[in-house]
Amino acid sequence: MIKVTTKTKNILVPLISIIAGFLVGALIMLAWSYNPIEAYSSMFSSALGNMNGIGETIREATPLILIATGFAVATKAGFFNIGLPGQAQAGWLTSIWIVLAFSNWPSYLLLPFAIIAGALAGAIVAGIAGYLRAQFGANEVITTIMLNYIVLYVCQYLMQQVMPTALRINTDTTKTISANGSLKIGWLSAMFGNSRINGGIFLAIIGLVIYWYLMKKTTTGFEIKAVGLNSFASRYAGMSAKKNIIVSMLLSGAFAGLGGVVQGLGTYQNYFTQTSSVDIGWDGLSVSLLGGGTAWGILLAAILFSILKIGGLGMQTIAGIPYEIVSIVIAAIIFFIAINYVIGLLFKTKNNRSKYYIPTRKEKAPNNSVDGPSEKIIEGSTN
Amino acid sequence: MNFVTILALIVSSTLVYSAPLILTSLGGVYSENSGIVNIGLEGIMTIGAFAAIVFNLTFASTFGSATPWLGALVGGVAGLIFSLLHAVATINFHADHVISGTVLNIMAPPLGVFLVKAIYDKGQTENITANFGYFSFPGLSSIPVIGPIFFKNTSAPAWIAIILAILMWWILYKTRFGLRLRSCGENSQAADTMGINVYGMRYAGVLISGFMGGLGGAVFAQAISGNFSVTTIVGQGFMALAAVIFGKWSPIGAMLSSLFFGFAQSLSIIGHQVPGISQIPSVYMQIAPYVITIIVLVLFLGKSVAPAADGVNYIKSK
Amino acid sequence: MIQKTKTVIEMRHIVKAFGDFKANDDINLTLHQGEILALLGENGAGKSTLMRILSGLLEPTSGEIWVKGKKVEINNPTEAKNLGIGMVHQHFMLMDSFTVLENIILGHETTRGMILDLKKAREQVLALSRKYGLAIDPDAKVADITVAQQQRVEILKVLYRGADILIFDEPTAVLTPKEITEFIQIIKSLAHEGKSIILITHKLEEIKAVADQVTVIRRGHDVGAFDVAQVSDDRLAELMVGRHVNMKLAKPEVQLGKKILSVKDLEVKSQQGSLAVKKLSLTIRGGEILGLAGIDGNGQDELVEALTGLRHVESGQFLINGQDLTNHKVREITQAGVAHIPADRQKYGLILSLSLADNMVLQTYYQQPFSKHGIINHPAIFAHAKKLIQKFDIRTTGAELPTSDLSGGNQQKVIIARELDRNSDLIIAFQPTRGLDVGAIEYIHRQLLKQRAAGKAILLVSYELEEIMQLSDRIAVLHDGQISGEVKPTETNDKELGLLMTGIKKEEVIND
């Protein structure tokens, strides 16, 4: 056992999880006679070895940061928002539609309008689940799953039946948006080897800072945290569970909607019909779990995730190794992070107990007072 | 088209689409009653579908018409092995159940496709030749009216799934194993003091969900999709999870919810053949199952209460 | 009469360490057949740990256990069961959603093959129930029966497993005086049947009433074993606490102030939808402690929740300082001057994973100086926490630590500090000393008396008669959602209160 400080441990444990995840990928590659060293070196060189790769990596990370932040806000309030794909999709289609429909507006009006509308669209979709939970206690796992499908088919319908033909190429694809509604920034793309990196990254960073500030410094964040950790005590303390459920779901959906916006106005410059839930929704969820729900964690996780995704494409072309190995590595890393308790056993944190230290609780001694076993609060009354 | 034909069409297609959901949600019920939340049903189904298709393609010439049935078992075993990951993580290593389950979901599709590429050198498999097809119960199918609707040209896996649901309800509520399993999901500490092997019971719960989920995926692949690709299982596992919650964590409830979901899904698929329904714009038919689920949830079920210790890790102090 | 000479259990030099902390440090214990042995010690002294070792739930770090003359290792509850050892836990180990019968047979099922034979099990359980006078309804859901009935289920569970050595962990903590009398009869008859009994308790009068021998432990150490007939109450108390205790706190006369709380014809429904509080009226003035005595489940929860805004009031009203606050929001009631020390401190009182500092501002975080325009001022919150940590002597290494790191007593101090610091006119204290040791109890009682001296109105709801008798100026007894009588502590006794608690009205008591 290695003696380290708590701070070092907090860095070492995720680091070991990441290395372990790469090792799992290496083992699978070895088992099918691929060369893992060649694979990983081609992966990193194509993701980080040139400016275009770096630009694409950042571009890939942009929506993931926003969507992961959205998932984290809901999680803090105690909700499992599995509806991120639908919320992102709503944001994507809304922003593209607005930019196409008002393409003669000046950029300084059109862009904010499209961005805000996209965020709102995501917020409305998530808000439905939040409202149903707050008002009727309807399980948000079910409602958000169902909303994913509803959004998916409604978007299909809107594309095929409602959108004016002037705005689309065919029933599956819209026209490409004009420059005044795009998040593309010429000098930025040029700087990064003409990659698809775009202004969305600034939006993502701002979003992350807002999230950090919200949770750390505001009473709204304090309430969301409190309700998520113990809804009974929050009610006792005079906080409104209903209000916080709805507020956190609206925020969560808005962030996810923004993820869709940057995907549309930044990456693709159009919208095309989706046949299943949009992948950035699930990827964002993974990034949030990987990052442990903290602002820094999300940023680093999104970058790692994107290196793997972008590098994976290069690996497939250069080394001829199936791209899927990347997702396996990502899943393995999250797995090792989930079992961090075991990895943490490798280290002994330095003892800094005072004379007042009373170990009965931390060490899981039997609970012989009437407090009862420490219990996870599953659901609070919201009447 | 007469009334009986229409009804028979609806019933048989409902059964076809319900079978994978019933099987998978039954697994979910067992896992959650033992105290382990299993959000990884989607991933387990994917692995089951993959294993069944590979088996089917390889052995169809050997086993003939028995192939899909054996393929289903192979899918079940593959799902069981895959669910070990979830069991070890949550039971021994104190992992958060939702995160661990999500790992299964994001691990399974790339793993399946990677192996498909490694084996067949392409992104998706061929279509299988030996699929479940339709089955007519000898004798029962000749009953007037009822026979053609329920027992003629119907889905055999669905009827097996329905019988399994009843059997698994009986096991959960009438046997020693069931009582002990439920006690671990209700109050794991108390179960431990009663001399019940909480870890063992929870392993049983998760592995049963692995087997049933694998079975569900295998049935889906061999009765509906016919091949394996990254899009074979998209959302079926989540629908099964919804059926677990919708069915209030009971095998019979999960079965009925699955039948309902299957009915709604099949309506949107065969709707154009049904007079009266065919005039409704397709988007309404497509979103109907999901909208109805939400409405039923809100109006009739309200707050659903999981087993008391569901999702709570039990850490034995020694 | 069975000879109490045959040794059934001997625990020798038992040590149990959790990390650096020794919960048991060289403890010896001897139990003879047919004997009732009391295990005396404060909360946290290590009694439960010792008994969990004996029942196979914990492994001792060192030491030997001998059962019926043989050295044994008890690795799990099944092995304990096979040795005839059964434990009735303080927190009942029951499945709320299961029936009584299912709970009794769980882990020791009567089966045909793998199938439960509920018919046969029911006969066996009913036979036991008749033999020991433990009446139960086998088909009732455990969630729906009273605490005393749940305890009977626990005892039957142990007997059903064929135990002849029974361990009871604080069995009377949840019972009424009448139920305690019944319980004492039950364990006496069990001992008479040849069962050997260990009774974990911190109540001296119970030991005197029922036990033959007493083993005292203090802070994990063995203080000695005594013959109950040979040792005085005072001596036992001293052995248990390690110093002379004076539980009689000074209660000076206080000038009664104005009416602070007045409740008129209040009606409140329970979670199940039936009326739990029925046309209840009471008043409390400044400088007065009103003790609300009663058996758990007679409307205490609903009354307190209604008065603090957590539960809807069906009819009637309550005024605080003359202001009608019926069905107002929790926050409005808090602001109007109500402090609430909740019964379940971990579920309602604290957010365990939040820091001590955050918990200290759970109701006031949105006010200045803790925040301004929705922006939190962390330095102010920490300064506030530091002040309270000092003022209320909370033992912690820092205000930034999660409250889950604190001991039960210190957690309660956090709540007391937060609630009393707000300087509210009405203090609702619900089981404020539940599960705490003597030192902490004394401290909390002093704090409440200090508030009384400062002219606050205090509603003390407690299931501990001793606490009610000690602190109250007036005692109201709650039965079935109504006040069945009001008495002065100086003019009443346990017997009268016990009768009132079972619903016999004051007049009937007097006429009796």
Short mmCIF file of C-alpha atoms in Angstrom, two decimals, chain B:
data_model
loop_
_atom_site.label_atom_id
_atom_site.label_comp_id
_atom_site.label_asym_id
_atom_site.label_seq_id
_atom_site.Cartn_x
_atom_site.Cartn_y
_atom_site.Cartn_z
CA MET B 1 -60.26 -7.73 -44.43
CA ASN B 2 -62.63 -9.08 -41.86
CA PHE B 3 -62.61 -8.32 -38.20
CA VAL B 4 -61.00 -11.59 -37.11
CA THR B 5 -58.17 -11.19 -39.60
CA ILE B 6 -57.47 -7.67 -38.41
CA LEU B 7 -57.53 -8.79 -34.79
CA ALA B 8 -55.28 -11.74 -35.56
CA LEU B 9 -52.86 -9.41 -37.32
CA ILE B 10 -52.78 -7.03 -34.37
CA VAL B 11 -52.46 -9.80 -31.77
CA SER B 12 -49.71 -11.67 -33.55
CA SER B 13 -47.70 -8.57 -34.26
CA THR B 14 -48.19 -7.40 -30.66
CA LEU B 15 -46.85 -10.73 -29.45
CA VAL B 16 -43.85 -10.60 -31.78
CA TYR B 17 -42.85 -7.15 -30.54
CA SER B 18 -43.63 -7.93 -26.88
CA ALA B 19 -41.61 -11.11 -26.54
CA PRO B 20 -38.16 -9.50 -26.20
CA LEU B 21 -39.55 -6.84 -23.89
CA ILE B 22 -41.26 -9.38 -21.62
CA LEU B 23 -38.17 -11.54 -21.31
CA THR B 24 -35.84 -8.62 -20.64
CA SER B 25 -38.13 -6.85 -18.21
CA LEU B 26 -38.56 -10.07 -16.22
CA GLY B 27 -34.81 -10.06 -15.75
CA GLY B 28 -34.94 -6.44 -14.67
CA VAL B 29 -37.61 -7.30 -12.10
CA TYR B 30 -35.40 -9.96 -10.55
CA SER B 31 -32.33 -7.76 -10.46
CA GLU B 32 -34.16 -4.86 -8.86
CA ASN B 33 -35.97 -7.07 -6.36
CA SER B 34 -32.58 -8.27 -5.19
CA GLY B 35 -31.56 -4.64 -4.70
CA ILE B 36 -29.45 -3.98 -7.80
CA VAL B 37 -30.74 -1.34 -10.22
CA ASN B 38 -30.05 -2.61 -13.72
CA ILE B 39 -30.10 0.19 -16.24
CA GLY B 40 -27.78 -1.92 -18.41
CA LEU B 41 -30.55 -4.07 -19.88
CA GLU B 42 -30.03 -2.38 -23.26
CA GLY B 43 -26.39 -3.45 -23.34
CA ILE B 44 -27.20 -6.95 -22.19
CA MET B 45 -29.78 -7.30 -24.98
CA THR B 46 -27.20 -6.13 -27.48
CA ILE B 47 -24.74 -8.81 -26.41
CA GLY B 48 -27.51 -11.44 -26.46
CA ALA B 49 -28.50 -10.38 -29.97
CA PHE B 50 -24.88 -10.48 -31.15
CA ALA B 51 -24.18 -13.93 -29.72
CA ALA B 52 -27.42 -15.38 -31.06
CA ILE B 53 -26.83 -14.07 -34.58
CA VAL B 54 -23.26 -15.33 -34.70
CA PHE B 55 -24.39 -18.73 -33.43
CA ASN B 56 -27.30 -18.80 -35.85
CA LEU B 57 -25.15 -17.95 -38.85
CA THR B 58 -22.56 -20.52 -37.88
CA PHE B 59 -24.79 -23.45 -36.96
CA ALA B 60 -27.99 -22.99 -38.99
CA SER B 61 -26.93 -25.79 -41.33
CA THR B 62 -26.16 -28.09 -38.40
CA PHE B 63 -29.23 -27.63 -36.26
CA GLY B 64 -31.86 -26.64 -38.81
CA SER B 65 -35.09 -25.39 -37.34
CA ALA B 66 -33.83 -25.80 -33.75
CA THR B 67 -31.18 -23.15 -34.44
CA PRO B 68 -33.08 -20.03 -33.26
CA TRP B 69 -34.02 -21.78 -30.02
CA LEU B 70 -30.46 -22.81 -29.35
CA GLY B 71 -29.38 -19.35 -30.45
CA ALA B 72 -31.68 -17.84 -27.84
CA LEU B 73 -30.04 -19.94 -25.14
CA VAL B 74 -26.59 -18.93 -26.38
CA GLY B 75 -27.72 -15.29 -26.27
CA GLY B 76 -28.96 -15.83 -22.71
CA VAL B 77 -25.65 -17.28 -21.60
CA ALA B 78 -23.74 -14.46 -23.30
CA GLY B 79 -25.95 -11.93 -21.52
CA LEU B 80 -25.35 -13.71 -18.22
CA ILE B 81 -21.59 -13.56 -18.67
CA PHE B 82 -21.75 -9.92 -19.71
CA SER B 83 -23.88 -9.05 -16.65
CA LEU B 84 -21.13 -10.41 -14.41
CA LEU B 85 -19.40 -7.06 -14.96
CA HIS B 86 -22.36 -5.29 -13.39
CA ALA B 87 -22.60 -7.79 -10.56
CA VAL B 88 -18.94 -7.57 -9.59
CA ALA B 89 -18.91 -3.79 -9.84
CA THR B 90 -22.03 -3.17 -7.77
CA ILE B 91 -21.94 -6.05 -5.30
CA ASN B 92 -18.25 -6.43 -4.52
CA PHE B 93 -16.82 -3.07 -5.55
CA HIS B 94 -19.55 -0.72 -4.30
CA ALA B 95 -19.99 0.96 -7.69
CA ASP B 96 -22.92 3.25 -8.32
CA HIS B 97 -25.55 1.06 -9.96
CA VAL B 98 -26.52 3.62 -12.58
CA ILE B 99 -22.94 4.26 -13.68
CA SER B 100 -22.12 0.58 -13.81
CA GLY B 101 -25.28 -0.14 -15.81
CA THR B 102 -24.45 2.69 -18.21
CA VAL B 103 -21.05 1.08 -18.77
CA LEU B 104 -22.85 -2.04 -20.02
CA ASN B 105 -24.90 0.10 -22.38
CA ILE B 106 -21.96 1.92 -23.89
CA MET B 107 -19.70 -1.13 -23.91
CA ALA B 108 -22.01 -3.59 -25.68
CA PRO B 109 -22.59 -2.06 -29.15
CA PRO B 110 -18.92 -1.34 -29.93
CA LEU B 111 -17.89 -4.69 -28.50
CA GLY B 112 -20.44 -6.45 -30.71
CA VAL B 113 -19.48 -4.51 -33.83
CA PHE B 114 -15.78 -4.91 -33.11
CA LEU B 115 -16.20 -8.65 -32.91
CA VAL B 116 -18.35 -8.69 -36.03
CA LYS B 117 -15.61 -6.81 -37.86
CA ALA B 118 -12.98 -9.15 -36.42
CA ILE B 119 -14.97 -12.24 -37.42
CA TYR B 120 -16.66 -11.25 -40.68
CA ASP B 121 -14.50 -8.33 -41.74
CA LYS B 122 -17.52 -6.05 -42.19
CA GLY B 123 -19.68 -3.80 -40.07
CA GLN B 124 -22.80 -5.92 -39.93
CA THR B 125 -23.66 -9.56 -40.30
CA GLU B 126 -25.53 -11.35 -43.07
CA ASN B 127 -29.20 -12.01 -42.56
CA ILE B 128 -29.93 -15.25 -40.79
CA THR B 129 -31.84 -17.96 -42.62
CA ALA B 130 -33.20 -19.84 -39.60
CA ASN B 131 -35.44 -17.40 -37.76
CA PHE B 132 -38.31 -17.91 -35.37
CA GLY B 133 -41.00 -17.39 -37.96
CA TYR B 134 -44.60 -18.10 -37.11
CA PHE B 135 -45.96 -20.95 -35.12
CA SER B 136 -49.42 -22.51 -34.93
CA PHE B 137 -50.41 -24.39 -31.83
CA PRO B 138 -51.67 -27.82 -32.90
CA GLY B 139 -55.28 -28.20 -31.74
CA LEU B 140 -55.63 -24.78 -30.14
CA SER B 141 -55.37 -22.99 -33.49
CA SER B 142 -58.47 -24.73 -34.78
CA ILE B 143 -60.72 -23.29 -32.06
CA PRO B 144 -63.16 -20.99 -33.86
CA VAL B 145 -62.47 -17.24 -33.58
CA ILE B 146 -60.04 -17.54 -30.64
CA GLY B 147 -57.81 -19.99 -32.44
CA PRO B 148 -57.00 -17.82 -35.47
CA ILE B 149 -56.55 -14.72 -33.31
CA PHE B 150 -54.30 -16.08 -30.61
CA PHE B 151 -52.89 -19.43 -31.61
CA LYS B 152 -52.49 -19.53 -35.36
CA ASN B 153 -49.38 -18.12 -37.05
CA THR B 154 -48.31 -16.59 -33.79
CA SER B 155 -45.04 -15.97 -31.97
CA ALA B 156 -43.91 -19.01 -30.00
CA PRO B 157 -41.27 -17.06 -28.00
CA ALA B 158 -43.99 -14.67 -26.86
CA TRP B 159 -46.12 -17.45 -25.45
CA ILE B 160 -43.09 -18.90 -23.73
CA ALA B 161 -42.31 -15.46 -22.34
CA ILE B 162 -45.86 -15.14 -20.97
CA ILE B 163 -45.64 -18.56 -19.34
CA LEU B 164 -42.21 -17.62 -17.96
CA ALA B 165 -43.68 -14.45 -16.49
CA ILE B 166 -46.25 -16.46 -14.58
CA LEU B 167 -43.63 -18.95 -13.48
CA MET B 168 -41.25 -16.21 -12.38
CA TRP B 169 -44.03 -14.49 -10.48
CA TRP B 170 -44.69 -17.73 -8.67
CA ILE B 171 -40.99 -18.22 -7.90
CA LEU B 172 -40.64 -14.68 -6.61
CA TYR B 173 -43.63 -14.86 -4.28
CA LYS B 174 -44.09 -18.53 -3.42
CA THR B 175 -40.67 -20.07 -3.01
CA ARG B 176 -37.87 -19.81 -0.51
CA PHE B 177 -35.55 -18.42 -3.14
CA GLY B 178 -38.03 -15.67 -4.03
CA LEU B 179 -38.64 -14.70 -0.43
CA ARG B 180 -34.92 -14.45 0.20
CA LEU B 181 -34.27 -12.55 -3.00
CA ARG B 182 -36.93 -9.98 -2.17
CA SER B 183 -35.63 -9.61 1.38
CA CYS B 184 -32.27 -8.45 0.00
CA GLY B 185 -33.97 -5.73 -2.01
CA GLU B 186 -36.19 -4.72 0.87
CA ASN B 187 -33.72 -4.51 3.76
CA SER B 188 -30.34 -6.00 3.06
CA GLN B 189 -28.98 -5.52 6.55
CA ALA B 190 -31.90 -7.33 8.12
CA ALA B 191 -31.59 -10.09 5.54
CA ASP B 192 -27.96 -10.51 6.53
CA THR B 193 -28.87 -10.88 10.20
CA MET B 194 -31.36 -13.57 9.19
CA GLY B 195 -28.45 -15.55 7.81
CA ILE B 196 -29.26 -14.83 4.20
CA ASN B 197 -26.34 -14.56 1.84
CA VAL B 198 -27.03 -11.06 0.55
CA TYR B 199 -24.16 -11.04 -1.92
CA GLY B 200 -25.17 -14.44 -3.25
CA MET B 201 -28.79 -13.43 -3.69
CA ARG B 202 -27.81 -10.22 -5.45
CA TYR B 203 -25.52 -12.15 -7.77
CA ALA B 204 -28.47 -14.40 -8.52
CA GLY B 205 -30.65 -11.39 -9.26
CA VAL B 206 -28.16 -9.73 -11.60
CA LEU B 207 -27.20 -12.93 -13.40
CA ILE B 208 -30.86 -13.83 -13.94
CA SER B 209 -31.34 -10.38 -15.44
CA GLY B 210 -28.28 -11.06 -17.62
CA PHE B 211 -29.68 -14.34 -18.85
CA MET B 212 -33.18 -12.98 -19.46
CA GLY B 213 -31.85 -9.82 -21.13
CA GLY B 214 -29.61 -11.91 -23.36
CA LEU B 215 -32.59 -14.09 -24.19
CA GLY B 216 -34.65 -11.00 -24.98
CA GLY B 217 -31.95 -9.63 -27.27
CA ALA B 218 -31.56 -13.00 -28.97
CA VAL B 219 -35.30 -13.27 -29.59
CA PHE B 220 -35.41 -9.73 -30.96
CA ALA B 221 -32.52 -10.43 -33.32
CA GLN B 222 -33.83 -13.78 -34.55
CA ALA B 223 -37.49 -12.81 -34.82
CA ILE B 224 -37.43 -9.15 -35.83
CA SER B 225 -34.13 -7.71 -37.05
CA GLY B 226 -32.65 -10.84 -38.63
CA ASN B 227 -29.06 -9.68 -38.42
CA PHE B 228 -26.69 -7.87 -36.07
CA SER B 229 -25.45 -4.34 -36.52
CA VAL B 230 -24.88 -1.38 -34.26
CA THR B 231 -28.53 -0.41 -34.69
CA THR B 232 -30.06 -3.81 -33.93
CA ILE B 233 -30.93 -2.93 -30.34
CA VAL B 234 -31.85 0.73 -30.13
CA GLY B 235 -33.98 1.49 -27.13
CA GLN B 236 -35.51 -1.96 -26.62
CA GLY B 237 -33.63 -2.31 -23.35
CA PHE B 238 -34.80 1.09 -22.18
CA MET B 239 -38.37 0.15 -23.03
CA ALA B 240 -37.90 -3.00 -20.95
CA LEU B 241 -36.56 -0.88 -18.10
CA ALA B 242 -39.61 1.33 -18.40
CA ALA B 243 -41.76 -1.81 -18.30
CA VAL B 244 -40.10 -2.85 -15.03
CA ILE B 245 -40.98 0.47 -13.42
CA PHE B 246 -44.37 0.66 -15.14
CA GLY B 247 -45.15 -2.83 -13.90
CA LYS B 248 -44.29 -1.82 -10.36
CA TRP B 249 -41.41 -4.27 -10.07
CA SER B 250 -43.67 -7.33 -10.36
CA PRO B 251 -43.17 -10.04 -13.02
CA ILE B 252 -46.83 -10.00 -14.02
CA GLY B 253 -46.87 -6.20 -14.08
CA ALA B 254 -43.74 -6.11 -16.23
CA MET B 255 -45.27 -8.66 -18.59
CA LEU B 256 -48.49 -6.67 -18.98
CA SER B 257 -46.56 -3.43 -19.47
CA SER B 258 -44.42 -5.13 -22.11
CA LEU B 259 -47.52 -6.39 -23.90
CA PHE B 260 -48.86 -2.86 -23.84
CA PHE B 261 -45.63 -1.44 -25.26
CA GLY B 262 -45.53 -4.22 -27.82
CA PHE B 263 -49.11 -3.49 -28.83
CA ALA B 264 -48.41 0.21 -29.21
CA GLN B 265 -45.25 -0.42 -31.22
CA SER B 266 -46.93 -2.91 -33.50
CA LEU B 267 -49.82 -0.52 -34.13
CA SER B 268 -47.43 2.05 -35.54
CA ILE B 269 -45.92 -0.60 -37.78
CA ILE B 270 -49.02 -2.42 -39.04
CA GLY B 271 -51.32 0.58 -38.69
CA HIS B 272 -51.41 1.21 -42.43
CA GLN B 273 -52.98 -2.21 -42.94
CA VAL B 274 -55.75 -1.60 -40.45
CA PRO B 275 -58.78 0.24 -41.78
CA GLY B 276 -59.70 3.28 -39.69
CA ILE B 277 -56.22 3.57 -38.30
CA SER B 278 -54.55 3.87 -41.67
CA GLN B 279 -56.01 7.35 -42.18
CA ILE B 280 -54.33 8.75 -39.06
CA PRO B 281 -51.09 10.60 -39.90
CA SER B 282 -48.19 8.29 -39.23
CA VAL B 283 -46.52 10.63 -36.73
CA TYR B 284 -49.43 10.18 -34.33
CA MET B 285 -49.13 6.42 -34.59
CA GLN B 286 -45.39 6.64 -34.09
CA ILE B 287 -45.46 8.74 -30.95
CA ALA B 288 -48.66 7.19 -29.56
CA PRO B 289 -46.96 4.43 -27.53
CA TYR B 290 -44.71 6.89 -25.80
CA VAL B 291 -47.32 9.56 -25.20
CA ILE B 292 -49.80 6.99 -23.89
CA THR B 293 -47.14 5.60 -21.55
CA ILE B 294 -46.57 9.03 -20.06
CA ILE B 295 -50.28 9.70 -19.73
CA VAL B 296 -50.94 6.34 -18.06
CA LEU B 297 -48.00 6.89 -15.76
CA VAL B 298 -49.25 10.30 -14.72
CA LEU B 299 -52.95 9.52 -14.45
CA PHE B 300 -53.03 6.05 -13.02
CA LEU B 301 -49.73 5.08 -11.50
CA GLY B 302 -48.38 8.26 -10.00
CA LYS B 303 -45.37 7.75 -7.83
CA SER B 304 -43.87 4.33 -8.25
CA VAL B 305 -42.13 2.84 -5.28
CA ALA B 306 -39.12 0.64 -5.87
CA PRO B 307 -38.05 -2.08 -3.42
CA ALA B 308 -36.80 -0.18 -0.37
CA ALA B 309 -33.14 -1.12 -0.66
CA ASP B 310 -33.01 -1.03 -4.47
CA GLY B 311 -29.85 0.72 -5.58
CA VAL B 312 -28.33 0.76 -2.10
CA ASN B 313 -25.00 -0.99 -1.79
CA TYR B 314 -24.68 -3.38 1.09
CA ILE B 315 -21.30 -3.27 2.71
CA LYS B 316 -20.83 -5.99 5.24
CA SER B 317 -18.81 -4.88 8.25
CA LYS B 318 -16.42 -7.49 9.47
#
